[in-house]
Amino acid sequence: MNENLKDPAATDRERAKAQRREDLLTEATRLFAIHGYAGVSLEDLGAACGISGPAVYRHFSGKSAVLIALLVGMSQDLLDGGRKVAASGGTAEQTLSRLIAFHTDFALARPDIIQVQDRNLETLPAAELQLVRKLQRAYIALWTDQLRLIHPEETTAVIRFRAHAAFGLLNSTAHSAHSPRTSKAGLRKLLNQMAASALFTQVR
């Protein structure tokens, strides 16, 4: 979230501008998830927020800048949240369980942004794509650090495979949770238990 939204020293004008930017990002996430990045224009985005297309340029240099803000922001949010979880202490099993719960909540609360990343990550310019990959590696390391303690006999490749398998499971809710055939009742608990099984189970 833009710091100006909660900064008591910010002027009303600064807070209004920061809120408009947040509104544009929220609508961009929704529209990109529904219509695809290529199917949404700045005019569409502006209209969704009650402003003209050219007015969007007061906040972003173009549509690519919107996508960059969304995907870099998503990766940074995951890393920041994951670091807070990892810093809470406890055993490796407890920390990993909290990471699972954190990621489950993220996936259920923000399915649209996961869809946007799945479809458009490679659309990012090279520098921003490299930044996102760096943030993702740091986030994955929070999980693999705990997995190495839980499964000291496993290779680095297997440990990373476990983590990616769990991400694949949890992130799949971005697609399945939107289906009217998917019951939301108990979904969080089910996902937590399924991911825990994938991560904690010993291979024999």
Coordinates of N, CA, C and O in Angstrom, one line a residue, residues 25-182:
L25 N -4.8 0.5 -9.5 CA -4.2 -0.8 -9.4 C -5.2 -1.9 -9.1 O -5.1 -3.0 -9.7
T26 N -6.1 -1.5 -8.2 CA -7.2 -2.5 -7.9 C -8.0 -2.8 -9.1 O -8.3 -4.0 -9.4
E27 N -8.4 -1.8 -9.9 CA -9.2 -2.0 -11.1 C -8.4 -2.7 -12.2 O -8.9 -3.6 -12.9
A28 N -7.1 -2.4 -12.3 CA -6.3 -3.0 -13.3 C -6.2 -4.5 -13.0 O -6.2 -5.3 -13.9
T29 N -6.0 -4.9 -11.7 CA -5.9 -6.3 -11.4 C -7.2 -7.0 -11.8 O -7.1 -8.1 -12.4
R30 N -8.3 -6.4 -11.5 CA -9.6 -7.0 -11.9 C -9.8 -7.1 -13.4 O -10.1 -8.2 -13.9
L31 N -9.5 -6.1 -14.1 CA -9.7 -6.0 -15.5 C -8.7 -7.0 -16.3 O -9.1 -7.7 -17.2
F32 N -7.5 -6.9 -15.8 CA -6.5 -7.8 -16.5 C -6.8 -9.3 -16.3 O -6.6 -10.1 -17.2
A33 N -7.3 -9.6 -15.1 CA -7.7 -11.0 -14.8 C -8.9 -11.4 -15.7 O -8.9 -12.6 -16.1
I34 N -9.8 -10.5 -15.9 CA -11.0 -10.9 -16.7 C -10.7 -10.9 -18.2 O -11.1 -11.8 -18.9
H35 N -10.1 -9.8 -18.7 CA -9.9 -9.6 -20.1 C -8.5 -9.9 -20.7 O -8.4 -9.9 -21.9
G36 N -7.6 -10.0 -19.8 CA -6.2 -10.2 -20.2 C -5.5 -8.8 -20.3 O -6.2 -7.8 -20.6
Y37 N -4.2 -8.8 -20.2 CA -3.5 -7.5 -20.2 C -3.7 -6.9 -21.6 O -3.9 -5.6 -21.7
A38 N -3.6 -7.6 -22.7 CA -3.7 -7.0 -24.0 C -5.1 -6.5 -24.3 O -5.3 -5.7 -25.2
G39 N -6.1 -7.1 -23.6 CA -7.5 -6.7 -23.8 C -8.0 -5.5 -23.0 O -9.2 -5.2 -23.1
V40 N -7.1 -4.8 -22.3 CA -7.5 -3.7 -21.5 C -6.7 -2.5 -21.9 O -5.5 -2.5 -22.0
S41 N -7.4 -1.4 -22.2 CA -6.7 -0.1 -22.6 C -6.7 0.8 -21.4 O -7.4 0.6 -20.4
L42 N -5.8 1.9 -21.5 CA -5.8 2.9 -20.4 C -7.2 3.6 -20.3 O -7.6 4.0 -19.2
E43 N -7.9 3.7 -21.4 CA -9.2 4.2 -21.4 C -10.2 3.4 -20.6 O -11.0 3.9 -19.8
D44 N -10.1 2.0 -20.8 CA -10.9 1.1 -20.0 C -10.6 1.3 -18.5 O -11.5 1.3 -17.6
L45 N -9.3 1.4 -18.2 CA -8.9 1.5 -16.8 C -9.3 2.8 -16.2 O -9.9 2.8 -15.0
G46 N -9.2 3.9 -16.9 CA -9.7 5.1 -16.4 C -11.2 5.1 -16.2 O -11.6 5.6 -15.1
A47 N -11.9 4.6 -17.1 CA -13.4 4.5 -17.0 C -13.8 3.8 -15.8 O -14.8 4.1 -15.1
A48 N -13.1 2.7 -15.5 CA -13.4 1.9 -14.3 C -13.3 2.7 -13.0 O -13.9 2.3 -12.0
C49 N -12.4 3.7 -13.1 CA -12.2 4.5 -11.9 C -12.8 5.9 -12.0 O -12.6 6.8 -11.1
G50 N -13.6 6.1 -13.0 CA -14.3 7.4 -13.2 C -13.5 8.5 -13.6 O -13.9 9.7 -13.4
I51 N -12.4 8.2 -14.4 CA -11.6 9.3 -14.9 C -11.3 9.0 -16.4 O -11.6 7.9 -16.9
S52 N -10.7 9.9 -17.1 CA -10.4 9.7 -18.5 C -9.1 8.9 -18.6 O -8.3 8.9 -17.7
G53 N -9.0 8.4 -19.8 CA -7.7 7.6 -20.1 C -6.5 8.5 -19.9 O -5.5 8.0 -19.2
P54 N -6.5 9.7 -20.5 CA -5.3 10.5 -20.3 C -5.0 10.9 -18.9 O -3.8 11.1 -18.5
A55 N -6.0 10.9 -18.0 CA -5.8 11.2 -16.6 C -5.0 10.1 -15.9 O -4.4 10.4 -14.8
V56 N -5.0 8.9 -16.4 CA -4.2 7.8 -15.9 C -2.8 8.1 -15.9 O -2.0 7.7 -15.0
Y57 N -2.3 8.9 -16.9 CA -0.9 9.3 -17.0 C -0.4 10.1 -15.9 O 0.8 10.3 -15.7
R58 N -1.3 10.7 -15.1 CA -0.8 11.4 -13.9 C -0.3 10.5 -12.8 O 0.4 10.9 -11.9
H59 N -0.6 9.2 -13.0 CA -0.2 8.2 -12.0 C 0.8 7.1 -12.5 O 1.6 6.6 -11.8
F60 N 0.7 6.8 -13.8 CA 1.5 5.8 -14.5 C 1.9 6.3 -15.9 O 1.1 7.0 -16.6
S61 N 3.1 6.0 -16.2 CA 3.6 6.4 -17.5 C 3.0 5.7 -18.7 O 3.1 6.1 -19.9
G62 N 2.4 4.6 -18.4 CA 1.7 3.8 -19.5 C 1.2 2.5 -18.9 O 1.3 2.2 -17.7
K63 N 0.6 1.6 -19.7 CA 0.0 0.4 -19.3 C 1.1 -0.6 -18.7 O 0.8 -1.3 -17.8
S64 N 2.3 -0.5 -19.4 CA 3.3 -1.4 -18.9 C 3.7 -1.0 -17.4 O 4.0 -1.9 -16.6
A65 N 3.7 0.3 -17.1 CA 4.0 0.7 -15.8 C 3.0 0.2 -14.8 O 3.4 -0.1 -13.6
V66 N 1.8 0.1 -15.2 CA 0.7 -0.5 -14.3 C 1.0 -1.9 -14.0 O 1.0 -2.4 -12.8
L67 N 1.4 -2.7 -15.0 CA 1.7 -4.1 -14.9 C 2.9 -4.3 -14.0 O 2.9 -5.2 -13.1
I68 N 3.9 -3.5 -14.2 CA 5.1 -3.5 -13.4 C 4.8 -3.3 -11.9 O 5.2 -4.0 -11.0
A69 N 4.0 -2.3 -11.6 CA 3.6 -2.0 -10.2 C 2.8 -3.1 -9.6 O 3.0 -3.5 -8.4
L70 N 2.0 -3.8 -10.4 CA 1.2 -4.9 -9.9 C 2.1 -6.1 -9.5 O 2.0 -6.6 -8.4
L71 N 2.9 -6.5 -10.5 CA 3.7 -7.7 -10.3 C 4.9 -7.6 -9.4 O 5.2 -8.5 -8.6
V72 N 5.5 -6.4 -9.4 CA 6.6 -6.2 -8.5 C 6.0 -6.0 -7.1 O 6.5 -6.6 -6.1
G73 N 4.9 -5.3 -7.0 CA 4.2 -5.2 -5.7 C 3.8 -6.5 -5.1 O 3.9 -6.7 -3.9
M74 N 3.2 -7.4 -5.9 CA 2.8 -8.7 -5.4 C 4.0 -9.5 -4.8 O 3.9 -10.0 -3.7
S75 N 5.1 -9.5 -5.6 CA 6.2 -10.3 -5.1 C 6.8 -9.6 -3.8 O 7.2 -10.4 -2.9
Q76 N 6.8 -8.3 -3.7 CA 7.3 -7.7 -2.5 C 6.4 -7.9 -1.4 O 6.8 -8.1 -0.2
D77 N 5.1 -7.9 -1.6 CA 4.1 -8.2 -0.5 C 4.3 -9.6 0.0 O 4.3 -9.8 1.3
L78 N 4.5 -10.5 -0.9 CA 4.7 -11.9 -0.4 C 6.0 -12.0 0.4 O 6.0 -12.7 1.5
L79 N 7.0 -11.4 -0.1 CA 8.3 -11.5 0.6 C 8.2 -10.8 2.0 O 8.7 -11.4 3.0
D80 N 7.6 -9.6 2.0 CA 7.5 -8.9 3.3 C 6.7 -9.7 4.3 O 7.1 -9.8 5.5
G81 N 5.6 -10.2 3.8 CA 4.7 -11.0 4.7 C 5.4 -12.3 5.2 O 5.3 -12.7 6.4
G82 N 6.1 -13.0 4.2 CA 6.8 -14.2 4.6 C 7.9 -14.0 5.6 O 8.1 -14.8 6.5
R83 N 8.6 -12.9 5.5 CA 9.7 -12.5 6.4 C 9.1 -12.3 7.8 O 9.8 -12.7 8.8
K84 N 8.0 -11.7 7.9 CA 7.4 -11.4 9.2 C 7.0 -12.8 9.8 O 7.2 -13.0 11.0
V85 N 6.5 -13.7 9.0 CA 6.1 -15.0 9.5 C 7.4 -15.7 10.0 O 7.4 -16.3 11.1
A86 N 8.4 -15.7 9.2 CA 9.7 -16.4 9.6 C 10.3 -15.8 10.8 O 11.0 -16.6 11.5
A87 N 10.1 -14.5 11.0 CA 10.7 -13.9 12.2 C 10.0 -14.1 13.5 O 10.5 -13.7 14.5
S88 N 8.9 -14.8 13.4 CA 8.0 -15.0 14.6 C 8.6 -16.1 15.5 O 8.1 -16.2 16.6
G89 N 9.6 -16.8 15.0 CA 10.2 -17.8 15.9 C 9.4 -19.2 15.9 O 8.5 -19.3 15.2
G90 N 9.9 -20.1 16.7 CA 9.3 -21.4 16.8 C 10.1 -22.4 16.0 O 11.2 -22.1 15.4
T91 N 9.6 -23.7 16.0 CA 10.3 -24.7 15.3 C 10.2 -24.6 13.8 O 9.3 -23.8 13.3
A92 N 10.9 -25.4 13.1 CA 10.8 -25.3 11.6 C 9.4 -25.7 11.2 O 8.8 -25.2 10.3
E93 N 8.8 -26.7 11.9 CA 7.5 -27.2 11.6 C 6.4 -26.1 11.8 O 5.5 -25.9 11.0
Q94 N 6.6 -25.4 12.9 CA 5.7 -24.3 13.2 C 5.8 -23.1 12.2 O 4.8 -22.6 11.8
T95 N 7.0 -22.8 11.9 CA 7.3 -21.7 10.9 C 6.7 -22.1 9.6 O 6.0 -21.2 8.9
L96 N 6.9 -23.3 9.1 CA 6.4 -23.7 7.8 C 4.9 -23.7 7.8 O 4.3 -23.3 6.8
S97 N 4.3 -24.2 8.9 CA 2.9 -24.2 9.0 C 2.3 -22.8 8.9 O 1.3 -22.5 8.2
R98 N 3.0 -21.8 9.5 CA 2.5 -20.4 9.4 C 2.7 -19.9 8.0 O 1.9 -19.1 7.5
L99 N 3.8 -20.3 7.3 CA 4.0 -19.8 6.0 C 2.9 -20.4 5.0 O 2.4 -19.7 4.2
I100 N 2.5 -21.6 5.3 CA 1.4 -22.2 4.5 C 0.2 -21.4 4.7 O -0.5 -21.1 3.7
A101 N -0.2 -21.1 6.0 CA -1.4 -20.4 6.3 C -1.3 -19.0 5.6 O -2.4 -18.5 5.1
F102 N -0.2 -18.3 5.7 CA 0.0 -17.0 5.1 C -0.3 -17.0 3.6 O -1.0 -16.2 3.1
H103 N 0.3 -18.0 2.9 CA 0.2 -18.1 1.5 C -1.2 -18.5 1.1 O -1.7 -18.0 0.1
T104 N -1.8 -19.3 1.9 CA -3.2 -19.7 1.6 C -4.1 -18.5 1.7 O -5.0 -18.3 0.8
D105 N -4.0 -17.7 2.7 CA -4.8 -16.5 2.9 C -4.5 -15.5 1.7 O -5.5 -14.9 1.2
F106 N -3.3 -15.4 1.3 CA -3.0 -14.5 0.2 C -3.7 -15.0 -1.1 O -4.3 -14.2 -1.8
A107 N -3.6 -16.3 -1.4 CA -4.1 -16.8 -2.6 C -5.7 -16.7 -2.6 O -6.3 -16.4 -3.7
L108 N -6.3 -16.9 -1.5 CA -7.8 -16.8 -1.4 C -8.2 -15.3 -1.4 O -9.3 -15.0 -2.0
A109 N -7.4 -14.4 -0.9 CA -7.8 -13.0 -0.8 C -7.5 -12.3 -2.1 O -8.2 -11.3 -2.5
R110 N -6.5 -12.8 -2.9 CA -6.0 -12.0 -4.0 C -5.9 -12.9 -5.3 O -4.8 -13.0 -5.9
P111 N -6.9 -13.7 -5.6 CA -6.8 -14.6 -6.7 C -6.5 -13.9 -8.1 O -5.9 -14.4 -8.9
D112 N -7.1 -12.7 -8.2 CA -6.9 -12.0 -9.5 C -5.5 -11.7 -9.8 O -5.0 -11.8 -10.9
I113 N -4.7 -11.2 -8.8 CA -3.3 -10.8 -9.0 C -2.5 -12.1 -9.4 O -1.6 -12.0 -10.2
I114 N -2.9 -13.2 -8.8 CA -2.1 -14.5 -9.2 C -2.4 -14.8 -10.6 O -1.5 -15.2 -11.4
Q115 N -3.7 -14.6 -11.1 CA -4.0 -14.9 -12.5 C -3.2 -14.0 -13.4 O -2.7 -14.4 -14.4
V116 N -3.1 -12.7 -13.0 CA -2.4 -11.7 -13.8 C -0.9 -12.1 -13.9 O -0.3 -12.1 -15.0
Q117 N -0.3 -12.6 -12.8 CA 1.1 -13.0 -12.9 C 1.2 -14.2 -13.7 O 2.2 -14.3 -14.6
D118 N 0.4 -15.2 -13.6 CA 0.5 -16.4 -14.3 C 0.5 -16.1 -15.8 O 1.2 -16.8 -16.6
R119 N -0.3 -15.2 -16.3 CA -0.5 -15.0 -17.7 C 0.4 -13.9 -18.3 O 0.7 -13.9 -19.5
N120 N 1.0 -13.0 -17.4 CA 1.7 -11.9 -18.0 C 3.1 -11.6 -17.4 O 3.7 -10.6 -17.8
L121 N 3.6 -12.5 -16.6 CA 4.9 -12.3 -16.0 C 6.0 -12.1 -17.1 O 6.8 -11.1 -17.0
E122 N 5.9 -12.9 -18.1 CA 7.0 -12.7 -19.2 C 6.8 -11.5 -20.0 O 7.7 -11.2 -20.8
T123 N 5.7 -10.8 -19.8 CA 5.5 -9.5 -20.5 C 6.3 -8.4 -19.9 O 6.5 -7.3 -20.6
L124 N 6.8 -8.5 -18.7 CA 7.5 -7.5 -18.0 C 8.8 -7.2 -18.8 O 9.4 -8.1 -19.4
P125 N 9.3 -5.9 -18.8 CA 10.6 -5.6 -19.3 C 11.7 -6.4 -18.6 O 11.5 -6.8 -17.4
A126 N 12.8 -6.6 -19.2 CA 13.8 -7.5 -18.7 C 14.3 -7.1 -17.2 O 14.4 -8.0 -16.4
A127 N 14.5 -5.8 -17.0 CA 15.0 -5.4 -15.7 C 13.9 -5.7 -14.6 O 14.3 -6.2 -13.5
E128 N 12.7 -5.4 -14.9 CA 11.6 -5.7 -13.9 C 11.3 -7.2 -13.7 O 11.1 -7.6 -12.6
L129 N 11.5 -7.9 -14.8 CA 11.3 -9.4 -14.7 C 12.4 -9.9 -13.8 O 12.2 -10.8 -13.0
Q130 N 13.6 -9.4 -14.0 CA 14.7 -9.9 -13.1 C 14.5 -9.5 -11.7 O 14.8 -10.3 -10.8
L131 N 13.9 -8.4 -11.4 CA 13.6 -8.0 -10.0 C 12.6 -8.9 -9.4 O 12.7 -9.4 -8.3
V132 N 11.5 -9.2 -10.2 CA 10.5 -10.1 -9.7 C 11.1 -11.5 -9.4 O 10.8 -12.1 -8.3
R133 N 11.9 -12.0 -10.3 CA 12.5 -13.3 -10.0 C 13.4 -13.3 -8.8 O 13.4 -14.2 -8.0
K134 N 14.1 -12.2 -8.5 CA 14.9 -12.0 -7.3 C 14.1 -12.1 -6.1 O 14.4 -12.8 -5.1
L135 N 13.0 -11.3 -6.1 CA 12.0 -11.3 -5.0 C 11.4 -12.7 -4.7 O 11.3 -13.2 -3.6
Q136 N 11.1 -13.4 -5.8 CA 10.5 -14.7 -5.7 C 11.5 -15.7 -5.1 O 11.2 -16.6 -4.3
R137 N 12.8 -15.6 -5.6 CA 13.8 -16.5 -5.0 C 14.0 -16.3 -3.5 O 14.2 -17.3 -2.7
A138 N 13.9 -15.1 -3.1 CA 14.1 -14.8 -1.7 C 12.9 -15.3 -0.9 O 13.0 -15.8 0.2
Y139 N 11.7 -15.3 -1.5 CA 10.5 -15.8 -0.8 C 10.6 -17.3 -0.7 O 10.3 -17.9 0.3
I140 N 11.0 -18.0 -1.8 CA 11.1 -19.4 -1.8 C 12.1 -19.9 -0.8 O 11.9 -20.9 -0.1
A141 N 13.2 -19.1 -0.6 CA 14.2 -19.4 0.4 C 13.7 -19.5 1.8 O 14.1 -20.3 2.6
L142 N 12.7 -18.7 2.1 CA 12.0 -18.7 3.4 C 11.4 -20.1 3.7 O 11.5 -20.6 4.8
W143 N 10.9 -20.7 2.6 CA 10.3 -22.0 2.7 C 11.4 -23.1 2.7 O 11.3 -24.1 3.6
T144 N 12.3 -23.0 1.8 CA 13.3 -24.1 1.7 C 14.2 -24.1 2.9 O 14.7 -25.2 3.3
D145 N 14.5 -23.0 3.6 CA 15.3 -23.0 4.8 C 14.6 -23.9 5.9 O 15.3 -24.6 6.6
Q146 N 13.3 -23.8 6.0 CA 12.6 -24.6 7.0 C 12.6 -26.1 6.5 O 12.7 -27.0 7.3
L147 N 12.4 -26.3 5.2 CA 12.3 -27.7 4.7 C 13.6 -28.4 4.9 O 13.6 -29.6 5.1
R148 N 14.7 -27.7 4.8 CA 16.0 -28.4 5.0 C 16.1 -28.9 6.4 O 16.8 -29.9 6.6
L149 N 15.6 -28.2 7.3 CA 15.6 -28.6 8.7 C 14.7 -29.8 9.0 O 15.0 -30.7 9.8
I150 N 13.6 -29.8 8.3 CA 12.6 -30.9 8.4 C 13.0 -32.1 7.7 O 12.8 -33.3 8.1
H151 N 13.7 -32.0 6.5 CA 14.1 -33.1 5.7 C 15.6 -33.0 5.4 O 16.0 -32.7 4.2
P152 N 16.4 -33.1 6.4 CA 17.9 -33.0 6.2 C 18.5 -34.0 5.2 O 19.6 -33.8 4.7
E153 N 17.8 -35.1 5.0 CA 18.3 -36.1 4.1 C 18.1 -35.8 2.6 O 18.6 -36.5 1.8
E154 N 17.3 -34.8 2.3 CA 16.9 -34.6 0.9 C 17.8 -33.6 0.2 O 18.4 -32.7 0.9
T155 N 17.9 -33.7 -1.1 CA 18.8 -32.8 -1.8 C 18.1 -31.5 -2.0 O 16.9 -31.3 -1.8
T156 N 18.9 -30.5 -2.4 CA 18.4 -29.1 -2.6 C 17.3 -29.2 -3.7 O 16.3 -28.5 -3.6
A157 N 17.5 -30.0 -4.7 CA 16.5 -30.1 -5.8 C 15.2 -30.6 -5.4 O 14.1 -30.1 -5.7
V158 N 15.2 -31.6 -4.5 CA 14.0 -32.2 -4.0 C 13.3 -31.2 -3.1 O 12.0 -31.0 -3.1
I159 N 14.0 -30.5 -2.2 CA 13.5 -29.5 -1.3 C 12.8 -28.4 -2.1 O 11.6 -28.0 -1.8
R160 N 13.4 -27.9 -3.2 CA 12.8 -26.9 -4.0 C 11.6 -27.4 -4.7 O 10.6 -26.7 -4.9
F161 N 11.6 -28.7 -5.1 CA 10.5 -29.3 -5.8 C 9.3 -29.3 -4.8 O 8.1 -29.0 -5.2
R162 N 9.5 -29.6 -3.6 CA 8.4 -29.6 -2.6 C 7.8 -28.2 -2.5 O 6.6 -28.1 -2.5
A163 N 8.7 -27.2 -2.4 CA 8.1 -25.9 -2.2 C 7.3 -25.4 -3.4 O 6.2 -24.9 -3.3
H164 N 7.8 -25.7 -4.6 CA 7.1 -25.3 -5.8 C 5.8 -26.1 -6.0 O 4.8 -25.5 -6.5
A165 N 5.8 -27.3 -5.6 CA 4.6 -28.1 -5.6 C 3.5 -27.5 -4.7 O 2.3 -27.5 -5.1
A166 N 3.9 -27.1 -3.6 CA 3.0 -26.4 -2.6 C 2.5 -25.1 -3.2 O 1.3 -24.8 -3.2
F167 N 3.4 -24.3 -3.8 CA 2.9 -23.1 -4.5 C 1.9 -23.4 -5.6 O 0.9 -22.7 -5.8
G168 N 2.2 -24.4 -6.4 CA 1.3 -24.8 -7.5 C -0.1 -25.1 -6.9 O -1.1 -24.7 -7.5
L169 N -0.1 -25.9 -5.8 CA -1.4 -26.2 -5.2 C -2.1 -25.0 -4.8 O -3.3 -24.8 -5.1
L170 N -1.5 -24.2 -4.0 CA -2.1 -23.0 -3.4 C -2.5 -22.0 -4.4 O -3.6 -21.4 -4.3
N171 N -1.6 -21.7 -5.4 CA -1.9 -20.7 -6.4 C -3.0 -21.2 -7.4 O -3.6 -20.3 -8.0
S172 N -3.3 -22.5 -7.4 CA -4.3 -23.0 -8.3 C -5.7 -22.5 -7.9 O -6.6 -22.4 -8.7
T173 N -5.8 -22.1 -6.7 CA -7.1 -21.5 -6.2 C -7.5 -20.3 -6.9 O -8.6 -19.9 -7.0
A174 N -6.5 -19.6 -7.5 CA -6.8 -18.4 -8.3 C -7.7 -18.7 -9.4 O -8.4 -17.8 -9.9
H175 N -7.6 -19.9 -9.9 CA -8.5 -20.3 -11.0 C -9.7 -21.1 -10.5 O -10.8 -20.8 -11.0
S176 N -9.5 -22.0 -9.6 CA -10.6 -22.9 -9.2 C -11.6 -22.2 -8.3 O -12.8 -22.4 -8.3
A177 N -11.1 -21.2 -7.5 CA -12.0 -20.6 -6.5 C -13.0 -19.7 -7.1 O -14.0 -19.4 -6.5
H178 N -12.8 -19.3 -8.4 CA -13.8 -18.4 -9.0 C -14.9 -19.3 -9.6 O -16.0 -18.7 -9.9
S179 N -14.7 -20.6 -9.7 CA -15.7 -21.4 -10.3 C -17.0 -21.5 -9.4 O -16.8 -21.8 -8.2
P180 N -18.2 -21.4 -9.9 CA -19.4 -21.6 -9.1 C -19.5 -23.0 -8.6 O -20.3 -23.2 -7.7
R181 N -18.8 -23.9 -9.2 CA -18.8 -25.3 -8.7 C -17.9 -25.6 -7.5 O -18.0 -26.6 -6.9
T182 N -17.1 -24.6 -7.2 CA -16.2 -24.7 -6.0 C -16.8 -24.2 -4.8 O -17.1 -23.0 -4.7

